[in-house]
């Protein structure tokens, strides 16, 4: 166990519910507790270690691909992840 606490914001949870992606988002939340730097760093690295990152939930039958943005905060302990945004992904690589 990495000791990372991951949570979903109320807004991100509501959006996931609208998209029928609650289970997929919960699976990602659990994965982020183990691998909090999953995905791509957005913007420059900060001196305080806070990172804004983006990852993707792959499409499945009945669920579009989703782009998920989150914030990783390593300090003060315990490290935390806050999933802040869930949006349909256009599938275009960056």
Backbone as JSON, one array per atom type, in Angstrom:
{
  "sequence": "XXXXXXXXXXXXXXXXXXXXXXXXXXXXXXXXXXXXXXXXXXXXXXXXXXXXXXXXXXXXXXXXXXXXXXXXXXXXXXXXXXXXXXXXXXXXXX",
  "N": [[0.86, -1.19, 0.0], [0.55, 2.21, -0.82], [0.01, 4.38, 0.77], [-1.26, 6.6, -0.16], [-4.04, 8.76, -0.34], [-6.93, 8.79, -2.16], [-9.53, 10.64, -3.66], [-12.76, 11.51, -4.99], [-14.07, 14.44, -6.35], [-17.17, 16.13, -5.63], [-18.34, 17.25, -7.91], [-16.99, 15.9, -10.02], [-17.83, 13.3, -9.48], [-20.59, 13.53, -9.92], [-20.62, 14.09, -12.65], [-19.49, 11.73, -13.67], [-21.54, 9.99, -12.97], [-23.61, 10.94, -14.62], [-22.57, 10.15, -17.05], [-22.6, 7.45, -16.81], [-20.43, 6.19, -15.67], [-19.61, 5.46, -13.12], [-18.54, 3.08, -11.92], [-16.19, 2.66, -13.42], [-14.81, 4.98, -12.77], [-14.46, 4.65, -10.03], [-12.78, 2.41, -10.04], [-10.53, 3.57, -11.21], [-9.93, 5.49, -9.23], [-9.14, 3.81, -7.13], [-6.87, 2.68, -8.32], [-5.26, 4.96, -8.54], [-4.58, 5.32, -5.88], [-2.58, 3.5, -5.6], [-0.81, 4.1, -7.69], [-0.08, 7.11, -7.93], [0.91, 8.93, -9.79], [-0.02, 8.41, -12.3], [-0.65, 8.68, -15.78], [-0.47, 11.8, -17.64], [1.54, 14.64, -17.05], [0.28, 17.87, -16.62], [1.11, 21.06, -17.52], [3.76, 23.03, -15.93], [6.25, 21.67, -13.67], [5.92, 22.07, -10.16], [7.48, 23.74, -7.42], [6.58, 22.97, -4.89], [5.77, 20.41, -5.25], [3.19, 19.74, -6.0], [1.08, 18.4, -8.48], [-0.71, 18.67, -11.51], [-2.52, 16.44, -13.31], [-3.43, 14.29, -16.09], [-5.36, 11.56, -17.16], [-6.67, 8.65, -18.86], [-9.71, 6.9, -19.27], [-10.32, 4.01, -20.86], [-12.52, 3.37, -23.67], [-15.45, 1.32, -23.44], [-17.98, -1.19, -24.06], [-20.85, 0.6, -24.29], [-19.79, 2.73, -22.88], [-18.16, 5.73, -23.37], [-14.75, 6.7, -24.24], [-12.99, 8.34, -21.65], [-11.66, 11.4, -20.44], [-9.78, 12.17, -17.64], [-9.06, 14.41, -15.15], [-6.8, 15.2, -12.54], [-5.48, 16.14, -9.3], [-2.41, 15.84, -7.73], [-1.04, 15.79, -4.58], [1.78, 15.7, -2.81], [2.69, 16.5, -0.27], [1.53, 18.16, 2.68], [2.1, 15.05, 4.5], [-0.62, 12.69, 4.72], [0.14, 11.74, 1.29], [-2.05, 12.95, -1.29], [-4.7, 12.49, -3.7], [-6.9, 14.16, -5.79], [-9.58, 13.69, -7.75], [-10.79, 15.68, -10.19], [-12.16, 16.25, -12.56], [-14.16, 14.85, -15.11], [-14.57, 14.01, -18.36], [-16.01, 13.37, -21.63], [-13.8, 11.83, -23.89], [-12.15, 12.9, -26.79], [-10.48, 11.26, -28.14], [-8.27, 12.05, -29.6], [-4.82, 12.04, -29.91], [-2.4, 13.73, -27.83]],
  "CA": [[0.0, 0.0, 0.0], [1.39, 3.39, -0.99], [-0.33, 5.41, 1.74], [-1.92, 7.72, -0.84], [-5.49, 8.83, -0.21], [-7.53, 9.33, -3.38], [-10.95, 10.96, -3.52], [-13.41, 12.09, -6.16], [-14.85, 15.6, -5.97], [-18.62, 16.01, -5.85], [-18.62, 17.59, -9.31], [-16.52, 14.81, -10.87], [-18.71, 12.15, -9.24], [-21.86, 13.8, -10.59], [-20.39, 13.95, -14.1], [-19.33, 10.3, -13.93], [-22.87, 9.39, -12.88], [-24.31, 11.33, -15.85], [-21.99, 9.39, -18.17], [-22.69, 6.02, -16.51], [-19.05, 5.75, -15.48], [-19.26, 5.39, -11.7], [-17.67, 1.93, -11.63], [-14.89, 2.9, -14.04], [-14.14, 6.02, -12.01], [-14.05, 4.05, -8.76], [-11.61, 1.57, -10.33], [-9.41, 4.5, -11.4], [-9.62, 6.05, -7.92], [-8.37, 2.79, -6.42], [-5.57, 2.58, -8.98], [-4.48, 6.14, -8.19], [-4.03, 5.13, -4.54], [-1.36, 2.71, -5.77], [0.07, 4.76, -8.67], [-0.65, 8.45, -7.98], [1.41, 9.74, -10.9], [-0.5, 7.8, -13.53], [-1.08, 9.67, -16.76], [0.39, 12.83, -18.19], [1.64, 15.89, -16.3], [-0.21, 19.06, -17.32], [1.75, 22.27, -17.02], [5.12, 22.9, -15.39], [6.43, 21.12, -12.32], [5.92, 23.1, -9.13], [8.46, 23.52, -6.35], [5.95, 22.32, -3.74], [5.48, 19.02, -5.59], [1.81, 19.56, -6.48], [1.02, 18.13, -9.91], [-1.99, 18.51, -12.18], [-2.28, 15.37, -14.26], [-4.58, 13.81, -16.86], [-5.29, 10.19, -17.62], [-7.8, 8.28, -19.71], [-10.43, 5.64, -19.09], [-10.55, 3.5, -22.21], [-13.93, 3.1, -23.96], [-15.96, -0.05, -23.39], [-19.34, -1.26, -24.57], [-21.77, 1.47, -23.58], [-19.1, 3.82, -22.19], [-17.15, 6.36, -24.23], [-13.48, 7.0, -23.6], [-13.12, 9.51, -20.77], [-10.48, 12.1, -19.96], [-9.93, 12.41, -16.21], [-8.03, 15.29, -14.61], [-6.69, 15.1, -11.09], [-4.41, 16.88, -8.65], [-1.64, 15.04, -6.8], [-0.37, 16.62, -3.58], [2.59, 14.78, -2.01], [2.94, 16.99, 1.08], [2.02, 17.39, 3.82], [1.6, 13.66, 4.53], [-0.36, 11.69, 3.69], [-0.07, 12.22, -0.08], [-3.46, 12.87, -1.69], [-5.13, 12.67, -5.09], [-8.29, 14.61, -5.92], [-10.1, 13.63, -9.12], [-11.57, 16.92, -10.28], [-12.88, 16.43, -13.81], [-14.4, 13.69, -15.96], [-15.21, 14.47, -19.59], [-15.83, 12.46, -22.76], [-12.52, 12.03, -24.56], [-12.29, 12.89, -28.24], [-9.6, 10.23, -28.69], [-7.18, 12.62, -30.37], [-3.6, 12.08, -29.1], [-1.83, 15.06, -27.58]],
  "C": [[0.89, 1.24, 0.0], [1.12, 4.46, 0.06], [-0.99, 6.63, 1.14], [-3.42, 7.63, -0.62], [-6.03, 9.47, -1.49], [-9.03, 9.52, -3.18], [-11.46, 11.57, -4.83], [-14.21, 13.29, -5.68], [-16.32, 15.37, -6.28], [-18.96, 16.25, -7.32], [-18.18, 16.46, -10.25], [-17.39, 13.57, -10.7], [-20.05, 12.32, -9.95], [-21.72, 13.62, -12.1], [-20.22, 12.49, -14.48], [-20.67, 9.59, -13.89], [-23.67, 9.7, -14.14], [-23.86, 10.48, -17.03], [-22.09, 7.87, -17.97], [-21.33, 5.4, -16.24], [-18.64, 5.63, -14.02], [-18.29, 4.26, -11.38], [-16.28, 2.14, -12.21], [-14.12, 3.96, -13.26], [-13.67, 5.48, -10.66], [-12.82, 3.15, -8.96], [-10.37, 2.45, -10.52], [-8.99, 5.11, -10.07], [-8.76, 5.07, -7.11], [-6.97, 2.63, -7.01], [-4.66, 3.76, -8.62], [-3.94, 6.08, -6.76], [-2.73, 4.34, -4.59], [-0.33, 3.4, -6.66], [-0.43, 6.2, -8.86], [-0.14, 9.33, -9.11], [1.1, 9.08, -12.24], [-0.88, 8.9, -14.51], [-0.02, 10.7, -17.08], [0.36, 14.08, -17.31], [1.15, 17.03, -17.17], [0.45, 20.28, -16.71], [3.12, 21.98, -16.42], [5.12, 22.24, -14.01], [6.51, 22.27, -11.32], [6.92, 22.75, -8.04], [7.87, 22.78, -5.16], [5.55, 20.87, -4.02], [4.08, 18.76, -6.09], [1.84, 19.39, -8.0], [-0.43, 18.07, -10.37], [-1.74, 17.52, -13.3], [-3.58, 14.98, -14.97], [-4.32, 12.36, -17.23], [-6.57, 9.87, -18.39], [-8.4, 6.97, -19.25], [-10.79, 5.18, -20.49], [-12.04, 3.22, -22.43], [-14.23, 1.61, -23.83], [-17.35, -0.04, -23.98], [-20.25, -0.39, -23.7], [-21.11, 2.63, -22.84], [-18.06, 4.42, -23.13], [-15.82, 6.45, -23.5], [-13.64, 8.28, -22.79], [-11.76, 10.08, -20.43], [-10.74, 12.46, -18.5], [-8.75, 13.27, -15.75], [-8.01, 15.14, -13.09], [-5.48, 15.88, -10.6], [-3.75, 15.93, -7.65], [-0.88, 15.99, -5.88], [0.44, 15.7, -2.67], [2.8, 15.22, -0.56], [1.9, 18.03, 1.44], [1.44, 15.99, 3.8], [0.2, 13.62, 5.12], [-0.54, 12.31, 2.3], [-1.54, 12.03, -0.48], [-3.62, 13.05, -3.2], [-6.58, 13.12, -5.03], [-8.67, 14.58, -7.4], [-11.08, 14.78, -9.26], [-12.45, 17.03, -11.51], [-12.98, 15.12, -14.57], [-15.15, 14.19, -17.18], [-15.06, 13.42, -20.69], [-14.55, 12.83, -23.5], [-12.73, 11.94, -26.07], [-11.39, 11.87, -28.91], [-8.44, 10.74, -29.5], [-5.93, 12.64, -29.48], [-3.06, 13.49, -28.95], [-0.55, 15.26, -28.35]]
}
